[in-house]
Amino acid sequence: MIRLTPLAAALLSGCNYAYPAPPSRPAAPSAFTRAPAALAAATPAQVALGRALFHDTRLSGDGSLSCASCHQPELGFGDGRATGVGIGGTKLKRHTPGLWNVGFAPALFVDGRAATLEEQALMPVANPDEMGADPAKVAARLAADPAMRARFAAAFPGGPAVTPATMARAIAAYERTMVSGAAPFDRWAAGSAGSMAPAAVRGYALFAGRAGCARCHNGWALSDGKYHDVGLPDTDPGRGAITGRRRDDHAFRTPSLREIGRAPPYMHDGSLPSLAAVVDHYADGVVARRGAPARVALTAAERRDLVAFLEALDSDAVVH
């Protein structure tokens, strides 16, 4: 077993537009396994209602799509496609992101255009290319269903129950239950030496050390929550379209890496089909562009080790 020395430099978080040099020694595993802050409380009735709404096709304009149509639990809350498909078969421009641990994200969508889960929840519903519905009309449709009206009243007593706001609160409450359990990495970090294969242990040392992955993939969720240019050769302005700042062009929010093996393909455009392809991209494929990271020299064996570590971030968590 490799003995690792703590090094706070590995967890530098101020790398929005410039990537600092990787640390000379990898950070201790505890830097990635400390329990995150508690999420906002919700009642069981609110969570159950949110789950029902998440799977309800009445949230789309033509009744053909639910949130779960694109965020499928068995696919890591993604859809397995390179880019999403919306109402009427509309081809979307970006990859459908997974939702594991989404409650811990400081902003939502890969460009950060929503500040909270409640704000995010109905944006796809109202988007004409995604679910193509009017949230107010959806609320009226649900209110006409006596069983659904009773569920809303139980979840939100004492006020107008079926509204876009209560719909959003319920969906957000359900999404906050999508939290990872302990992964092999967590068990290894806690002292169970056999919980990760030797290749994954070597991959961790690279990830938290020379390869520099932990500069942006840090903390419990293995995400700094910030925006970075990952060097893909596409024209999507990313965060720049939200802020209007040129320095934000091509920058996207760092995704959590927990459960990362569950939801291929990868990147905001879904262009990389496997974790091996992601590692190859950072070694060989990063485009030369101001703000993009430098390529990382990795041997074939080191690339395999990094993939083994990333696969050790998947837990046995099951969302009910």
mmCIF file of C-alpha atoms in Angstrom:
data_model
loop_
_atom_site.group_PDB
_atom_site.id
_atom_site.type_symbol
_atom_site.label_atom_id
_atom_site.label_comp_id
_atom_site.label_asym_id
_atom_site.label_seq_id
_atom_site.Cartn_x
_atom_site.Cartn_y
_atom_site.Cartn_z
ATOM 1 C CA MET A 1 0.000 0.000 0.000
ATOM 2 C CA ILE A 2 1.290 3.465 -0.927
ATOM 3 C CA ARG A 3 1.691 5.808 2.046
ATOM 4 C CA LEU A 4 0.575 9.284 1.044
ATOM 5 C CA THR A 5 1.439 12.599 2.685
ATOM 6 C CA PRO A 6 -1.189 15.363 2.925
ATOM 7 C CA LEU A 7 -0.538 18.278 0.619
ATOM 8 C CA ALA A 8 -3.057 21.059 0.479
ATOM 9 C CA ALA A 9 -1.621 22.293 -2.812
ATOM 10 C CA ALA A 10 -3.253 19.345 -4.532
ATOM 11 C CA LEU A 11 -6.616 20.805 -3.672
ATOM 12 C CA LEU A 12 -6.092 24.277 -5.119
ATOM 13 C CA SER A 13 -9.491 25.608 -6.021
ATOM 14 C CA GLY A 14 -8.679 28.863 -7.788
ATOM 15 C CA CYS A 15 -8.134 27.385 -11.234
ATOM 16 C CA ASN A 16 -11.040 28.922 -13.128
ATOM 17 C CA TYR A 17 -8.940 30.114 -16.050
ATOM 18 C CA ALA A 18 -5.409 28.958 -15.316
ATOM 19 C CA TYR A 19 -4.269 25.528 -14.280
ATOM 20 C CA PRO A 20 -1.610 25.613 -11.523
ATOM 21 C CA ALA A 21 1.207 23.122 -11.580
ATOM 22 C CA PRO A 22 0.327 19.721 -10.129
ATOM 23 C CA PRO A 23 1.678 18.961 -6.657
ATOM 24 C CA SER A 24 4.966 17.193 -6.127
ATOM 25 C CA ARG A 25 3.275 14.733 -3.769
ATOM 26 C CA PRO A 26 -0.318 13.477 -3.813
ATOM 27 C CA ALA A 27 -2.853 14.545 -1.214
ATOM 28 C CA ALA A 28 -4.013 12.185 1.499
ATOM 29 C CA PRO A 29 -7.166 10.168 0.752
ATOM 30 C CA SER A 30 -8.985 11.894 3.614
ATOM 31 C CA ALA A 31 -9.018 15.068 1.527
ATOM 32 C CA PHE A 32 -11.526 13.350 -0.787
ATOM 33 C CA THR A 33 -13.632 11.412 1.697
ATOM 34 C CA ARG A 34 -14.705 13.926 4.342
ATOM 35 C CA ALA A 35 -18.486 13.893 4.627
ATOM 36 C CA PRO A 36 -20.145 16.808 2.813
ATOM 37 C CA ALA A 37 -22.471 19.259 4.514
ATOM 38 C CA ALA A 38 -26.021 18.106 5.137
ATOM 39 C CA LEU A 39 -28.535 18.855 2.416
ATOM 40 C CA ALA A 40 -31.728 20.838 2.893
ATOM 41 C CA ALA A 41 -34.355 18.880 4.780
ATOM 42 C CA ALA A 42 -37.520 17.640 3.085
ATOM 43 C CA THR A 43 -40.425 15.565 4.308
ATOM 44 C CA PRO A 44 -40.959 11.980 3.097
ATOM 45 C CA ALA A 45 -44.176 13.143 1.428
ATOM 46 C CA GLN A 46 -42.282 15.787 -0.549
ATOM 47 C CA VAL A 47 -39.632 13.297 -1.655
ATOM 48 C CA ALA A 48 -42.240 10.730 -2.700
ATOM 49 C CA LEU A 49 -44.159 13.366 -4.637
ATOM 50 C CA GLY A 50 -40.966 14.518 -6.316
ATOM 51 C CA ARG A 51 -40.186 10.979 -7.395
ATOM 52 C CA ALA A 52 -43.679 10.620 -8.863
ATOM 53 C CA LEU A 53 -43.326 13.900 -10.754
ATOM 54 C CA PHE A 54 -39.859 12.916 -11.989
ATOM 55 C CA HIS A 55 -41.428 9.887 -13.705
ATOM 56 C CA ASP A 56 -44.646 11.611 -14.873
ATOM 57 C CA THR A 57 -44.963 12.243 -18.622
ATOM 58 C CA ARG A 58 -47.618 14.898 -18.009
ATOM 59 C CA LEU A 59 -44.741 17.290 -17.381
ATOM 60 C CA SER A 60 -44.044 17.412 -21.129
ATOM 61 C CA GLY A 61 -46.077 19.308 -23.686
ATOM 62 C CA ASP A 62 -47.241 16.266 -25.626
ATOM 63 C CA GLY A 63 -47.244 13.763 -22.760
ATOM 64 C CA SER A 64 -44.382 11.750 -24.231
ATOM 65 C CA LEU A 65 -41.488 12.583 -21.899
ATOM 66 C CA SER A 66 -40.758 12.654 -18.195
ATOM 67 C CA CYS A 67 -37.598 13.764 -16.419
ATOM 68 C CA ALA A 68 -36.721 10.074 -16.160
ATOM 69 C CA SER A 69 -36.913 9.673 -19.935
ATOM 70 C CA CYS A 70 -33.538 11.388 -20.153
ATOM 71 C CA HIS A 71 -32.290 10.874 -16.585
ATOM 72 C CA GLN A 72 -32.589 7.105 -16.276
ATOM 73 C CA PRO A 73 -31.550 5.648 -12.892
ATOM 74 C CA GLU A 74 -30.052 2.538 -14.471
ATOM 75 C CA LEU A 75 -27.816 4.731 -16.663
ATOM 76 C CA GLY A 76 -26.434 6.873 -13.864
ATOM 77 C CA PHE A 77 -29.360 9.274 -14.316
ATOM 78 C CA GLY A 78 -28.208 9.941 -17.873
ATOM 79 C CA ASP A 79 -29.543 8.547 -21.145
ATOM 80 C CA GLY A 80 -26.508 6.812 -22.636
ATOM 81 C CA ARG A 81 -26.546 9.053 -25.714
ATOM 82 C CA ALA A 82 -23.861 11.461 -26.854
ATOM 83 C CA THR A 83 -26.366 14.325 -26.810
ATOM 84 C CA GLY A 84 -29.894 14.451 -25.488
ATOM 85 C CA VAL A 85 -33.123 14.038 -27.421
ATOM 86 C CA GLY A 86 -36.051 16.280 -26.587
ATOM 87 C CA ILE A 87 -39.713 16.527 -27.449
ATOM 88 C CA GLY A 88 -40.606 15.343 -30.926
ATOM 89 C CA GLY A 89 -37.162 13.821 -31.361
ATOM 90 C CA THR A 90 -35.387 17.184 -31.246
ATOM 91 C CA LYS A 91 -31.631 16.618 -31.122
ATOM 92 C CA LEU A 92 -30.124 18.661 -28.306
ATOM 93 C CA LYS A 93 -26.683 20.266 -28.382
ATOM 94 C CA ARG A 94 -25.309 18.886 -25.126
ATOM 95 C CA HIS A 95 -24.896 15.600 -23.334
ATOM 96 C CA THR A 96 -27.509 14.756 -20.693
ATOM 97 C CA PRO A 97 -25.638 15.044 -17.383
ATOM 98 C CA GLY A 98 -25.969 12.441 -14.664
ATOM 99 C CA LEU A 99 -27.678 13.510 -11.443
ATOM 100 C CA TRP A 100 -25.764 11.637 -8.749
ATOM 101 C CA ASN A 101 -24.895 14.025 -5.894
ATOM 102 C CA VAL A 102 -26.480 16.923 -7.757
ATOM 103 C CA GLY A 103 -27.693 18.380 -4.466
ATOM 104 C CA PHE A 104 -24.118 19.290 -3.547
ATOM 105 C CA ALA A 105 -23.443 21.278 -6.733
ATOM 106 C CA PRO A 106 -23.099 25.043 -6.148
ATOM 107 C CA ALA A 107 -24.817 25.712 -9.489
ATOM 108 C CA LEU A 108 -26.719 23.635 -12.015
ATOM 109 C CA PHE A 109 -26.343 22.820 -15.696
ATOM 110 C CA VAL A 110 -22.855 22.585 -17.161
ATOM 111 C CA ASP A 111 -22.862 26.344 -17.745
ATOM 112 C CA GLY A 112 -24.125 27.179 -14.242
ATOM 113 C CA ARG A 113 -27.203 29.072 -15.365
ATOM 114 C CA ALA A 114 -29.335 27.898 -12.412
ATOM 115 C CA ALA A 115 -28.341 28.633 -8.832
ATOM 116 C CA THR A 116 -30.513 26.043 -7.072
ATOM 117 C CA LEU A 117 -32.199 22.729 -7.755
ATOM 118 C CA GLU A 118 -35.567 24.435 -7.344
ATOM 119 C CA GLU A 119 -34.651 26.933 -10.068
ATOM 120 C CA GLN A 120 -33.307 24.183 -12.285
ATOM 121 C CA ALA A 121 -36.177 21.730 -11.882
ATOM 122 C CA LEU A 122 -38.645 23.310 -14.298
ATOM 123 C CA MET A 123 -36.199 24.745 -16.833
ATOM 124 C CA PRO A 124 -36.232 21.553 -18.948
ATOM 125 C CA VAL A 125 -40.034 21.448 -18.637
ATOM 126 C CA ALA A 126 -40.339 24.954 -20.085
ATOM 127 C CA ASN A 127 -37.608 24.572 -22.712
ATOM 128 C CA PRO A 128 -39.314 24.207 -26.124
ATOM 129 C CA ASP A 129 -36.616 21.823 -27.333
ATOM 130 C CA GLU A 130 -36.592 19.618 -24.231
ATOM 131 C CA MET A 131 -40.044 18.984 -22.720
ATOM 132 C CA GLY A 132 -41.923 21.831 -24.389
ATOM 133 C CA ALA A 133 -44.505 22.598 -21.713
ATOM 134 C CA ASP A 134 -45.865 25.583 -19.817
ATOM 135 C CA PRO A 135 -45.288 24.882 -16.092
ATOM 136 C CA ALA A 136 -48.510 26.704 -15.178
ATOM 137 C CA LYS A 137 -50.517 24.497 -17.540
ATOM 138 C CA VAL A 138 -48.754 21.414 -16.176
ATOM 139 C CA ALA A 139 -49.748 22.459 -12.655
ATOM 140 C CA ALA A 140 -53.368 22.878 -13.764
ATOM 141 C CA ARG A 141 -53.288 19.458 -15.412
ATOM 142 C CA LEU A 142 -51.994 17.842 -12.241
ATOM 143 C CA ALA A 143 -54.482 19.739 -10.064
ATOM 144 C CA ALA A 144 -57.310 18.211 -12.104
ATOM 145 C CA ASP A 145 -56.197 14.744 -10.954
ATOM 146 C CA PRO A 146 -57.775 14.109 -7.511
ATOM 147 C CA ALA A 147 -55.086 11.633 -6.469
ATOM 148 C CA MET A 148 -52.271 13.980 -7.428
ATOM 149 C CA ARG A 149 -54.032 16.920 -5.807
ATOM 150 C CA ALA A 150 -54.203 14.947 -2.554
ATOM 151 C CA ARG A 151 -50.488 14.125 -2.756
ATOM 152 C CA PHE A 152 -49.606 17.788 -3.180
ATOM 153 C CA ALA A 153 -51.844 18.762 -0.256
ATOM 154 C CA ALA A 154 -50.120 16.189 1.957
ATOM 155 C CA ALA A 155 -46.669 17.366 0.873
ATOM 156 C CA PHE A 156 -47.396 21.098 1.110
ATOM 157 C CA PRO A 157 -50.205 21.675 3.617
ATOM 158 C CA GLY A 158 -51.594 25.082 4.438
ATOM 159 C CA GLY A 159 -51.476 26.806 1.080
ATOM 160 C CA PRO A 160 -52.092 26.543 -2.659
ATOM 161 C CA ALA A 161 -50.704 23.068 -3.189
ATOM 162 C CA VAL A 162 -50.330 22.471 -6.927
ATOM 163 C CA THR A 163 -48.227 25.284 -8.345
ATOM 164 C CA PRO A 164 -45.050 25.450 -10.413
ATOM 165 C CA ALA A 165 -43.214 26.392 -7.212
ATOM 166 C CA THR A 166 -44.382 23.318 -5.294
ATOM 167 C CA MET A 167 -43.670 21.137 -8.322
ATOM 168 C CA ALA A 168 -40.102 22.456 -8.350
ATOM 169 C CA ARG A 169 -39.700 22.002 -4.592
ATOM 170 C CA ALA A 170 -40.864 18.399 -4.766
ATOM 171 C CA ILE A 171 -38.622 17.468 -7.691
ATOM 172 C CA ALA A 172 -35.658 19.129 -5.979
ATOM 173 C CA ALA A 173 -36.403 17.208 -2.778
ATOM 174 C CA TYR A 174 -36.270 13.931 -4.698
ATOM 175 C CA GLU A 175 -33.095 14.908 -6.540
ATOM 176 C CA ARG A 176 -31.380 15.574 -3.216
ATOM 177 C CA THR A 177 -31.803 11.882 -2.353
ATOM 178 C CA MET A 178 -29.508 10.904 -5.237
ATOM 179 C CA VAL A 179 -26.470 10.587 -2.991
ATOM 180 C CA SER A 180 -23.628 8.118 -3.424
ATOM 181 C CA GLY A 181 -22.912 5.435 -0.892
ATOM 182 C CA ALA A 182 -19.428 4.301 0.087
ATOM 183 C CA ALA A 183 -17.281 3.348 -2.896
ATOM 184 C CA PRO A 184 -14.257 1.023 -2.920
ATOM 185 C CA PHE A 185 -12.108 4.158 -2.718
ATOM 186 C CA ASP A 186 -13.819 5.243 0.507
ATOM 187 C CA ARG A 187 -13.272 1.834 2.081
ATOM 188 C CA TRP A 188 -9.618 1.872 1.015
ATOM 189 C CA ALA A 189 -9.161 5.388 2.375
ATOM 190 C CA ALA A 190 -10.642 4.232 5.692
ATOM 191 C CA GLY A 191 -7.952 1.569 6.007
ATOM 192 C CA SER A 192 -9.307 -1.477 4.168
ATOM 193 C CA ALA A 193 -6.230 -2.096 2.031
ATOM 194 C CA GLY A 194 -7.874 -4.775 -0.097
ATOM 195 C CA SER A 195 -10.824 -2.629 -1.136
ATOM 196 C CA MET A 196 -9.007 -1.247 -4.182
ATOM 197 C CA ALA A 197 -6.916 -3.193 -6.640
ATOM 198 C CA PRO A 198 -3.220 -2.262 -6.865
ATOM 199 C CA ALA A 199 -3.876 -0.604 -10.237
ATOM 200 C CA ALA A 200 -6.497 1.673 -8.665
ATOM 201 C CA VAL A 201 -4.121 2.575 -5.817
ATOM 202 C CA ARG A 202 -1.482 3.565 -8.360
ATOM 203 C CA GLY A 203 -4.154 5.473 -10.273
ATOM 204 C CA TYR A 204 -5.071 7.389 -7.142
ATOM 205 C CA ALA A 205 -1.456 8.453 -6.643
ATOM 206 C CA LEU A 206 -1.435 9.796 -10.208
ATOM 207 C CA PHE A 207 -4.858 11.436 -9.869
ATOM 208 C CA ALA A 208 -3.959 13.282 -6.665
ATOM 209 C CA GLY A 209 -0.375 13.916 -7.719
ATOM 210 C CA ARG A 210 1.516 14.240 -10.987
ATOM 211 C CA ALA A 211 -1.450 13.974 -13.370
ATOM 212 C CA GLY A 212 -3.005 17.019 -11.697
ATOM 213 C CA CYS A 213 -6.618 15.791 -11.827
ATOM 214 C CA ALA A 214 -7.213 16.882 -8.216
ATOM 215 C CA ARG A 215 -6.571 20.517 -9.058
ATOM 216 C CA CYS A 216 -10.216 20.670 -10.130
ATOM 217 C CA HIS A 217 -11.638 17.297 -9.088
ATOM 218 C CA ASN A 218 -11.330 17.671 -5.332
ATOM 219 C CA GLY A 219 -13.329 17.383 -2.127
ATOM 220 C CA TRP A 220 -15.897 14.677 -1.364
ATOM 221 C CA ALA A 221 -17.709 15.055 -4.694
ATOM 222 C CA LEU A 222 -14.384 15.296 -6.539
ATOM 223 C CA SER A 223 -15.487 18.590 -8.055
ATOM 224 C CA ASP A 224 -14.499 22.151 -7.246
ATOM 225 C CA GLY A 225 -17.823 23.371 -8.664
ATOM 226 C CA LYS A 226 -16.011 25.873 -10.872
ATOM 227 C CA TYR A 227 -15.733 26.331 -14.623
ATOM 228 C CA HIS A 228 -12.848 25.213 -16.804
ATOM 229 C CA ASP A 229 -11.932 24.831 -20.440
ATOM 230 C CA VAL A 230 -11.246 21.118 -20.904
ATOM 231 C CA GLY A 231 -9.735 21.523 -24.347
ATOM 232 C CA LEU A 232 -12.380 19.980 -26.585
ATOM 233 C CA PRO A 233 -12.388 21.107 -30.237
ATOM 234 C CA ASP A 234 -15.978 22.381 -30.292
ATOM 235 C CA THR A 235 -17.611 25.782 -30.611
ATOM 236 C CA ASP A 236 -19.910 25.646 -27.569
ATOM 237 C CA PRO A 237 -19.254 28.860 -25.579
ATOM 238 C CA GLY A 238 -20.255 27.170 -22.312
ATOM 239 C CA ARG A 239 -20.107 29.506 -19.335
ATOM 240 C CA GLY A 240 -19.242 32.383 -21.665
ATOM 241 C CA ALA A 241 -22.798 32.422 -23.032
ATOM 242 C CA ILE A 242 -24.073 33.084 -19.501
ATOM 243 C CA THR A 243 -21.554 35.678 -18.318
ATOM 244 C CA GLY A 244 -20.744 37.368 -21.619
ATOM 245 C CA ARG A 245 -17.043 37.277 -20.730
ATOM 246 C CA ARG A 246 -14.629 35.995 -23.337
ATOM 247 C CA ARG A 247 -12.450 34.407 -20.687
ATOM 248 C CA ASP A 248 -15.404 32.119 -19.857
ATOM 249 C CA ASP A 249 -15.709 30.789 -23.408
ATOM 250 C CA HIS A 250 -15.393 26.990 -23.594
ATOM 251 C CA ALA A 251 -15.537 26.730 -19.778
ATOM 252 C CA PHE A 252 -17.874 24.176 -18.200
ATOM 253 C CA ARG A 253 -18.654 23.248 -14.612
ATOM 254 C CA THR A 254 -16.432 20.519 -13.191
ATOM 255 C CA PRO A 255 -18.589 17.394 -12.799
ATOM 256 C CA SER A 256 -18.545 15.166 -9.764
ATOM 257 C CA LEU A 257 -16.614 11.964 -10.382
ATOM 258 C CA ARG A 258 -18.548 9.820 -7.942
ATOM 259 C CA GLU A 259 -20.505 7.176 -9.889
ATOM 260 C CA ILE A 260 -18.645 8.306 -13.005
ATOM 261 C CA GLY A 261 -18.419 4.777 -14.373
ATOM 262 C CA ARG A 262 -22.200 4.494 -14.497
ATOM 263 C CA ALA A 263 -22.892 7.162 -17.090
ATOM 264 C CA PRO A 264 -20.942 7.048 -20.349
ATOM 265 C CA PRO A 265 -20.419 8.781 -22.703
ATOM 266 C CA TYR A 266 -18.553 11.747 -21.252
ATOM 267 C CA MET A 267 -17.936 15.499 -21.533
ATOM 268 C CA HIS A 268 -20.494 18.214 -22.198
ATOM 269 C CA ASP A 269 -20.821 17.130 -25.822
ATOM 270 C CA GLY A 270 -20.793 13.391 -25.138
ATOM 271 C CA SER A 271 -17.882 12.999 -27.529
ATOM 272 C CA LEU A 272 -15.790 10.604 -25.419
ATOM 273 C CA PRO A 273 -17.322 7.114 -25.208
ATOM 274 C CA SER A 274 -15.383 5.697 -22.269
ATOM 275 C CA LEU A 275 -13.262 6.588 -19.263
ATOM 276 C CA ALA A 276 -10.250 5.370 -21.213
ATOM 277 C CA ALA A 277 -11.091 7.882 -23.939
ATOM 278 C CA VAL A 278 -11.325 10.663 -21.338
ATOM 279 C CA VAL A 279 -7.866 9.847 -19.992
ATOM 280 C CA ASP A 280 -6.513 9.670 -23.546
ATOM 281 C CA HIS A 281 -8.007 13.098 -24.253
ATOM 282 C CA TYR A 282 -6.123 14.734 -21.387
ATOM 283 C CA ALA A 283 -2.936 12.986 -22.466
ATOM 284 C CA ASP A 284 -3.137 13.466 -26.234
ATOM 285 C CA GLY A 285 -6.225 15.361 -27.330
ATOM 286 C CA VAL A 286 -6.395 18.718 -25.538
ATOM 287 C CA VAL A 287 -6.472 21.501 -28.121
ATOM 288 C CA ALA A 288 -3.931 24.304 -27.869
ATOM 289 C CA ARG A 289 -6.037 27.213 -26.685
ATOM 290 C CA ARG A 290 -5.687 29.960 -24.102
ATOM 291 C CA GLY A 291 -7.278 28.680 -20.900
ATOM 292 C CA ALA A 292 -7.135 25.009 -21.848
ATOM 293 C CA PRO A 293 -5.016 22.663 -19.717
ATOM 294 C CA ALA A 294 -1.654 21.352 -20.804
ATOM 295 C CA ARG A 295 -1.536 17.762 -21.973
ATOM 296 C CA VAL A 296 -0.367 15.220 -19.393
ATOM 297 C CA ALA A 297 2.358 12.751 -20.361
ATOM 298 C CA LEU A 298 1.088 9.296 -19.402
ATOM 299 C CA THR A 299 2.265 5.828 -20.307
ATOM 300 C CA ALA A 300 -0.207 3.177 -21.404
ATOM 301 C CA ALA A 301 0.067 1.534 -17.988
ATOM 302 C CA GLU A 302 -0.553 4.828 -16.188
ATOM 303 C CA ARG A 303 -3.659 5.432 -18.277
ATOM 304 C CA ARG A 304 -5.018 2.035 -17.292
ATOM 305 C CA ASP A 305 -4.261 2.787 -13.645
ATOM 306 C CA LEU A 306 -6.180 6.069 -13.783
ATOM 307 C CA VAL A 307 -9.192 4.311 -15.294
ATOM 308 C CA ALA A 308 -9.021 1.695 -12.538
ATOM 309 C CA PHE A 309 -9.127 4.457 -9.933
ATOM 310 C CA LEU A 310 -12.059 6.211 -11.586
ATOM 311 C CA GLU A 311 -13.975 2.933 -11.635
ATOM 312 C CA ALA A 312 -13.322 2.604 -7.888
ATOM 313 C CA LEU A 313 -15.449 5.731 -7.341
ATOM 314 C CA ASP A 314 -18.682 3.873 -8.142
ATOM 315 C CA SER A 315 -20.669 2.850 -5.063
ATOM 316 C CA ASP A 316 -23.405 0.316 -4.440
ATOM 317 C CA ALA A 317 -25.941 3.090 -3.895
ATOM 318 C CA VAL A 318 -29.462 2.445 -5.134
ATOM 319 C CA VAL A 319 -32.016 5.202 -5.607
ATOM 320 C CA HIS A 320 -35.502 4.063 -4.622
#
